[in-house]
């Protein structure tokens, strides 16, 4: 049975590549035409992997990625931060800033666990 006929995956786990989009030349132009909400020409391809990972999930599915943590503090990361706020429910975020947990890693990392579900804020009741 096709997983997408059942709405998608229950979970997506990954370690997307870290490639600056501006270094990808013509491929960057093609990716921009897809209209990813997280696309920033000065950004990194892993931002698009986050969005595509959520696209592959069924409602309430869970995505877990380990990536560079640069999205947490950079201008290009604004779109990904907005995406997380508006389109997902972050269940856990482990930021390993200033901690070298992988001896061969050249970037600081984070692990995020998020659910494909928008946060529903309860309506305030006026008295």
Short mmCIF file of N, CA and C in Angstrom, two decimals:
data_model
loop_
_atom_site.label_atom_id
_atom_site.label_comp_id
_atom_site.label_asym_id
_atom_site.label_seq_id
_atom_site.Cartn_x
_atom_site.Cartn_y
_atom_site.Cartn_z
N UNK A 1 0.85 -1.18 0.00
CA UNK A 1 0.00 0.00 0.00
C UNK A 1 0.89 1.24 0.00
N UNK A 2 0.52 2.24 -0.76
CA UNK A 2 1.26 3.49 -0.86
C UNK A 2 1.08 4.30 0.42
N UNK A 3 2.19 4.74 1.03
CA UNK A 3 2.14 5.49 2.29
C UNK A 3 1.35 6.79 2.14
N UNK A 4 1.38 7.39 0.96
CA UNK A 4 0.68 8.66 0.78
C UNK A 4 -0.81 8.50 0.59
N UNK A 5 -1.27 7.30 0.24
CA UNK A 5 -2.72 7.08 0.20
C UNK A 5 -3.30 7.06 1.61
N UNK A 6 -2.42 6.88 2.60
CA UNK A 6 -2.83 6.93 4.01
C UNK A 6 -2.46 8.25 4.65
N UNK A 7 -2.13 9.28 3.88
CA UNK A 7 -1.88 10.61 4.41
C UNK A 7 -0.44 10.97 4.65
N UNK A 8 0.48 10.04 4.50
CA UNK A 8 1.90 10.35 4.69
C UNK A 8 2.53 9.49 5.76
N UNK A 9 3.73 9.88 6.14
CA UNK A 9 4.49 9.14 7.14
C UNK A 9 4.07 9.53 8.55
N UNK A 10 4.21 8.60 9.49
CA UNK A 10 3.99 8.89 10.90
C UNK A 10 5.17 9.66 11.49
N UNK A 11 6.36 9.35 11.00
CA UNK A 11 7.57 9.99 11.52
C UNK A 11 8.60 10.14 10.40
N UNK A 12 9.33 11.24 10.45
CA UNK A 12 10.45 11.49 9.55
C UNK A 12 11.64 11.81 10.44
N UNK A 13 12.74 11.08 10.26
CA UNK A 13 13.96 11.28 11.03
C UNK A 13 15.08 11.51 10.04
N UNK A 14 15.92 12.51 10.30
CA UNK A 14 16.99 12.74 9.36
C UNK A 14 18.09 13.67 9.83
N UNK A 15 19.11 13.74 9.00
CA UNK A 15 20.24 14.64 9.17
C UNK A 15 20.48 15.24 7.79
N UNK A 16 19.70 16.29 7.45
CA UNK A 16 19.82 16.88 6.11
C UNK A 16 21.21 17.44 5.85
N UNK A 17 21.55 17.60 4.57
CA UNK A 17 22.86 18.18 4.24
C UNK A 17 22.91 19.66 4.60
N UNK A 18 24.11 20.14 4.81
CA UNK A 18 24.34 21.56 5.08
C UNK A 18 25.05 22.14 3.87
N UNK A 19 24.29 22.82 3.02
CA UNK A 19 24.86 23.43 1.82
C UNK A 19 24.23 24.82 1.68
N UNK A 20 25.05 25.84 1.62
CA UNK A 20 24.54 27.19 1.43
C UNK A 20 23.92 27.29 0.04
N UNK A 21 22.69 27.78 -0.02
CA UNK A 21 21.99 27.88 -1.30
C UNK A 21 22.73 28.76 -2.30
N UNK A 22 23.37 29.81 -1.83
CA UNK A 22 24.07 30.70 -2.76
C UNK A 22 25.25 30.03 -3.44
N UNK A 23 25.69 28.89 -2.91
CA UNK A 23 26.79 28.14 -3.53
C UNK A 23 26.29 27.09 -4.52
N UNK A 24 24.97 26.97 -4.66
CA UNK A 24 24.41 25.93 -5.52
C UNK A 24 24.08 26.42 -6.93
N UNK A 25 24.37 27.68 -7.22
CA UNK A 25 24.21 28.27 -8.55
C UNK A 25 22.81 28.07 -9.14
N UNK A 26 22.71 27.38 -10.26
CA UNK A 26 21.44 27.25 -10.98
C UNK A 26 20.39 26.45 -10.20
N UNK A 27 20.83 25.53 -9.37
CA UNK A 27 19.87 24.75 -8.58
C UNK A 27 19.08 25.66 -7.63
N UNK A 28 19.73 26.72 -7.16
CA UNK A 28 19.06 27.67 -6.26
C UNK A 28 17.87 28.31 -6.96
N UNK A 29 18.04 28.67 -8.23
CA UNK A 29 16.94 29.27 -8.99
C UNK A 29 15.76 28.30 -9.10
N UNK A 30 16.05 27.03 -9.32
CA UNK A 30 15.00 26.02 -9.42
C UNK A 30 14.28 25.86 -8.09
N UNK A 31 15.03 25.84 -6.99
CA UNK A 31 14.43 25.69 -5.66
C UNK A 31 13.57 26.90 -5.30
N UNK A 32 13.99 28.07 -5.73
CA UNK A 32 13.21 29.28 -5.45
C UNK A 32 11.84 29.22 -6.12
N UNK A 33 11.76 28.63 -7.30
CA UNK A 33 10.50 28.52 -8.05
C UNK A 33 9.50 27.58 -7.39
N UNK A 34 9.96 26.71 -6.49
CA UNK A 34 9.06 25.79 -5.80
C UNK A 34 8.21 26.52 -4.77
N UNK A 35 8.63 27.72 -4.38
CA UNK A 35 7.90 28.56 -3.42
C UNK A 35 7.86 27.98 -2.01
N UNK A 36 8.99 27.47 -1.56
CA UNK A 36 9.09 27.04 -0.16
C UNK A 36 8.90 28.26 0.74
N UNK A 37 8.17 28.09 1.81
CA UNK A 37 7.99 29.17 2.78
C UNK A 37 9.30 29.50 3.49
N UNK A 38 10.20 28.54 3.54
CA UNK A 38 11.45 28.68 4.28
C UNK A 38 12.63 29.06 3.38
N UNK A 39 12.37 29.35 2.11
CA UNK A 39 13.45 29.66 1.17
C UNK A 39 14.00 31.06 1.42
N UNK A 40 15.31 31.13 1.57
CA UNK A 40 16.04 32.41 1.60
C UNK A 40 17.30 32.19 0.78
N UNK A 41 17.52 33.03 -0.20
CA UNK A 41 18.66 32.85 -1.10
C UNK A 41 19.99 32.76 -0.35
N UNK A 42 20.09 33.43 0.77
CA UNK A 42 21.31 33.40 1.58
C UNK A 42 21.29 32.26 2.59
N UNK A 43 20.25 31.45 2.55
CA UNK A 43 20.06 30.39 3.54
C UNK A 43 20.77 29.09 3.20
N UNK A 44 20.34 28.07 3.89
CA UNK A 44 20.94 26.74 3.76
C UNK A 44 19.87 25.76 3.32
N UNK A 45 20.27 24.77 2.56
CA UNK A 45 19.31 23.80 2.03
C UNK A 45 18.60 23.01 3.12
N UNK A 46 19.22 22.88 4.30
CA UNK A 46 18.54 22.11 5.34
C UNK A 46 17.22 22.75 5.75
N UNK A 47 17.09 24.08 5.58
CA UNK A 47 15.81 24.74 5.89
C UNK A 47 14.69 24.18 5.01
N UNK A 48 15.00 23.95 3.74
CA UNK A 48 14.01 23.40 2.82
C UNK A 48 13.71 21.95 3.16
N UNK A 49 14.70 21.23 3.66
CA UNK A 49 14.48 19.85 4.09
C UNK A 49 13.49 19.79 5.26
N UNK A 50 13.57 20.76 6.16
CA UNK A 50 12.58 20.81 7.24
C UNK A 50 11.17 20.90 6.66
N UNK A 51 10.97 21.87 5.79
CA UNK A 51 9.64 22.08 5.22
C UNK A 51 9.17 20.86 4.44
N UNK A 52 10.04 20.29 3.62
CA UNK A 52 9.66 19.12 2.84
C UNK A 52 9.39 17.93 3.74
N UNK A 53 10.14 17.79 4.82
CA UNK A 53 9.89 16.72 5.78
C UNK A 53 8.48 16.82 6.36
N UNK A 54 8.06 18.02 6.71
CA UNK A 54 6.69 18.20 7.21
C UNK A 54 5.67 17.92 6.12
N UNK A 55 5.98 18.23 4.87
CA UNK A 55 5.07 17.92 3.76
C UNK A 55 4.86 16.42 3.61
N UNK A 56 5.84 15.62 4.00
CA UNK A 56 5.74 14.16 3.87
C UNK A 56 4.98 13.50 5.02
N UNK A 57 4.75 14.26 6.09
CA UNK A 57 4.09 13.71 7.27
C UNK A 57 2.57 13.75 7.15
N UNK A 58 1.92 12.78 7.78
CA UNK A 58 0.48 12.86 7.93
C UNK A 58 0.19 13.83 9.08
N UNK A 59 -1.04 14.33 9.20
CA UNK A 59 -1.37 15.21 10.32
C UNK A 59 -0.99 14.56 11.65
N UNK A 60 -0.41 15.34 12.52
CA UNK A 60 0.08 14.91 13.83
C UNK A 60 1.30 14.00 13.76
N UNK A 61 1.88 13.83 12.57
CA UNK A 61 3.13 13.10 12.45
C UNK A 61 4.27 13.88 13.09
N UNK A 62 5.37 13.20 13.36
CA UNK A 62 6.49 13.81 14.08
C UNK A 62 7.74 13.82 13.20
N UNK A 63 8.42 14.96 13.20
CA UNK A 63 9.68 15.13 12.48
C UNK A 63 10.79 15.33 13.51
N UNK A 64 11.89 14.62 13.32
CA UNK A 64 13.07 14.77 14.17
C UNK A 64 14.29 14.90 13.27
N UNK A 65 14.95 16.05 13.36
CA UNK A 65 16.15 16.29 12.57
C UNK A 65 17.27 16.75 13.48
N UNK A 66 18.47 16.42 13.08
CA UNK A 66 19.67 17.03 13.66
C UNK A 66 20.29 17.85 12.54
N UNK A 67 20.50 19.12 12.81
CA UNK A 67 21.06 20.04 11.81
C UNK A 67 21.99 21.03 12.49
N UNK A 68 22.57 21.86 11.67
CA UNK A 68 23.29 23.02 12.16
C UNK A 68 22.28 23.89 12.92
N UNK A 69 22.73 24.59 13.95
CA UNK A 69 21.81 25.44 14.70
C UNK A 69 21.82 26.88 14.23
N UNK A 70 22.42 27.16 13.08
CA UNK A 70 22.50 28.54 12.60
C UNK A 70 21.14 29.17 12.35
N UNK A 71 20.13 28.38 12.04
CA UNK A 71 18.79 28.92 11.80
C UNK A 71 18.23 29.62 13.03
N UNK A 72 18.77 29.31 14.20
CA UNK A 72 18.25 29.86 15.45
C UNK A 72 18.68 31.31 15.67
N UNK A 73 19.70 31.78 14.95
CA UNK A 73 20.23 33.11 15.25
C UNK A 73 20.54 33.97 14.02
N UNK A 74 20.28 33.48 12.83
CA UNK A 74 20.65 34.22 11.62
C UNK A 74 19.45 34.88 10.97
N UNK A 75 19.74 35.82 10.10
CA UNK A 75 18.69 36.50 9.34
C UNK A 75 17.96 35.48 8.45
N UNK A 76 18.71 34.61 7.76
CA UNK A 76 18.05 33.64 6.88
C UNK A 76 17.17 32.67 7.66
N UNK A 77 17.47 32.47 8.93
CA UNK A 77 16.68 31.56 9.75
C UNK A 77 15.32 32.11 10.17
N UNK A 78 15.08 33.40 9.94
CA UNK A 78 13.79 34.00 10.33
C UNK A 78 12.61 33.26 9.70
N UNK A 79 12.74 32.88 8.44
CA UNK A 79 11.64 32.20 7.76
C UNK A 79 11.38 30.82 8.35
N UNK A 80 12.44 30.11 8.71
CA UNK A 80 12.27 28.80 9.33
C UNK A 80 11.69 28.94 10.73
N UNK A 81 12.14 29.92 11.49
CA UNK A 81 11.57 30.14 12.83
C UNK A 81 10.09 30.47 12.73
N UNK A 82 9.73 31.28 11.75
CA UNK A 82 8.32 31.62 11.54
C UNK A 82 7.53 30.36 11.16
N UNK A 83 8.10 29.54 10.30
CA UNK A 83 7.44 28.30 9.89
C UNK A 83 7.17 27.41 11.10
N UNK A 84 8.18 27.24 11.95
CA UNK A 84 8.00 26.42 13.15
C UNK A 84 6.89 27.00 14.03
N UNK A 85 6.88 28.32 14.22
CA UNK A 85 5.86 28.96 15.06
C UNK A 85 4.45 28.77 14.52
N UNK A 86 4.30 28.92 13.21
CA UNK A 86 2.97 28.97 12.61
C UNK A 86 2.44 27.62 12.10
N UNK A 87 3.32 26.70 11.77
CA UNK A 87 2.89 25.47 11.11
C UNK A 87 3.11 24.19 11.92
N UNK A 88 3.84 24.29 13.03
CA UNK A 88 4.19 23.07 13.77
C UNK A 88 4.03 23.28 15.27
N UNK A 89 4.11 22.20 15.99
CA UNK A 89 4.19 22.23 17.44
C UNK A 89 5.54 21.64 17.82
N UNK A 90 6.43 22.48 18.33
CA UNK A 90 7.73 21.98 18.74
C UNK A 90 7.59 21.27 20.08
N UNK A 91 7.98 20.01 20.09
CA UNK A 91 7.89 19.20 21.30
C UNK A 91 9.17 19.27 22.12
N UNK A 92 10.31 19.35 21.45
CA UNK A 92 11.60 19.45 22.13
C UNK A 92 12.62 20.07 21.20
N UNK A 93 13.50 20.86 21.76
CA UNK A 93 14.60 21.46 21.01
C UNK A 93 15.85 21.39 21.88
N UNK A 94 16.81 20.62 21.41
CA UNK A 94 18.08 20.48 22.12
C UNK A 94 19.14 21.24 21.33
N UNK A 95 19.65 22.32 21.89
CA UNK A 95 20.63 23.14 21.21
C UNK A 95 22.00 22.88 21.83
N UNK A 96 22.92 22.42 21.01
CA UNK A 96 24.26 22.09 21.49
C UNK A 96 25.25 23.20 21.17
N UNK A 97 24.84 24.44 21.37
CA UNK A 97 25.71 25.58 21.11
C UNK A 97 26.90 25.55 22.06
N UNK A 98 28.07 25.83 21.52
CA UNK A 98 29.32 25.83 22.29
C UNK A 98 29.65 24.47 22.89
N UNK A 99 29.05 23.42 22.34
CA UNK A 99 29.32 22.06 22.83
C UNK A 99 29.67 21.20 21.63
N UNK A 100 30.83 20.59 21.65
CA UNK A 100 31.25 19.74 20.54
C UNK A 100 30.90 18.30 20.89
N UNK A 101 29.69 17.88 20.50
CA UNK A 101 29.28 16.51 20.82
C UNK A 101 29.73 15.51 19.77
N UNK A 102 30.01 16.01 18.56
CA UNK A 102 30.52 15.17 17.49
C UNK A 102 31.91 15.67 17.12
N UNK A 103 32.92 14.87 17.36
CA UNK A 103 34.30 15.30 17.18
C UNK A 103 34.61 15.76 15.76
N UNK A 104 33.97 15.16 14.76
CA UNK A 104 34.29 15.52 13.38
C UNK A 104 33.35 16.57 12.80
N UNK A 105 32.35 16.99 13.55
CA UNK A 105 31.41 17.99 13.04
C UNK A 105 32.08 19.36 12.96
N UNK A 106 31.78 20.07 11.89
CA UNK A 106 32.35 21.40 11.71
C UNK A 106 31.36 22.50 12.07
N UNK A 107 30.15 22.11 12.50
CA UNK A 107 29.13 23.08 12.89
C UNK A 107 28.58 22.72 14.26
N UNK A 108 28.00 23.72 14.91
CA UNK A 108 27.27 23.45 16.15
C UNK A 108 25.91 22.93 15.75
N UNK A 109 25.38 22.01 16.51
CA UNK A 109 24.16 21.32 16.10
C UNK A 109 23.00 21.53 17.06
N UNK A 110 21.84 21.13 16.59
CA UNK A 110 20.64 21.06 17.41
C UNK A 110 19.82 19.88 16.94
N UNK A 111 18.99 19.39 17.83
CA UNK A 111 18.03 18.33 17.51
C UNK A 111 16.66 18.89 17.84
N UNK A 112 15.76 18.80 16.89
CA UNK A 112 14.40 19.28 17.12
C UNK A 112 13.43 18.12 16.90
N UNK A 113 12.41 18.09 17.73
CA UNK A 113 11.32 17.13 17.59
C UNK A 113 10.05 17.97 17.50
N UNK A 114 9.38 17.91 16.35
CA UNK A 114 8.20 18.73 16.11
C UNK A 114 7.07 17.90 15.54
N UNK A 115 5.88 18.34 15.82
CA UNK A 115 4.67 17.67 15.35
C UNK A 115 4.03 18.49 14.24
N UNK A 116 3.51 17.81 13.23
CA UNK A 116 2.81 18.48 12.14
C UNK A 116 1.40 18.81 12.63
N UNK A 117 1.31 19.91 13.32
CA UNK A 117 0.03 20.38 13.85
C UNK A 117 0.20 21.84 14.22
N UNK A 118 -0.76 22.64 13.86
CA UNK A 118 -0.70 24.04 14.24
C UNK A 118 -1.13 24.17 15.70
N UNK A 119 -0.51 25.10 16.38
CA UNK A 119 -0.88 25.35 17.77
C UNK A 119 -2.23 26.06 17.76
N UNK A 120 -3.10 25.55 18.56
CA UNK A 120 -4.41 26.19 18.69
C UNK A 120 -4.44 26.91 20.03
N UNK A 121 -4.51 28.22 19.95
CA UNK A 121 -4.57 29.01 21.17
C UNK A 121 -6.02 29.07 21.65
N UNK A 122 -6.24 28.83 22.94
CA UNK A 122 -7.61 28.93 23.44
C UNK A 122 -8.09 30.37 23.38
N UNK A 123 -9.35 30.54 23.07
CA UNK A 123 -9.93 31.88 23.04
C UNK A 123 -10.05 32.40 24.46
N UNK A 124 -9.73 33.64 24.61
CA UNK A 124 -9.88 34.28 25.92
C UNK A 124 -11.36 34.57 26.13
N UNK A 125 -11.80 34.34 27.30
CA UNK A 125 -13.21 34.63 27.61
C UNK A 125 -13.28 35.98 28.31
N UNK A 126 -14.09 36.84 27.75
CA UNK A 126 -14.28 38.16 28.34
C UNK A 126 -15.35 38.07 29.42
N UNK A 127 -15.12 38.77 30.50
CA UNK A 127 -16.11 38.75 31.60
C UNK A 127 -16.73 40.11 31.77
#
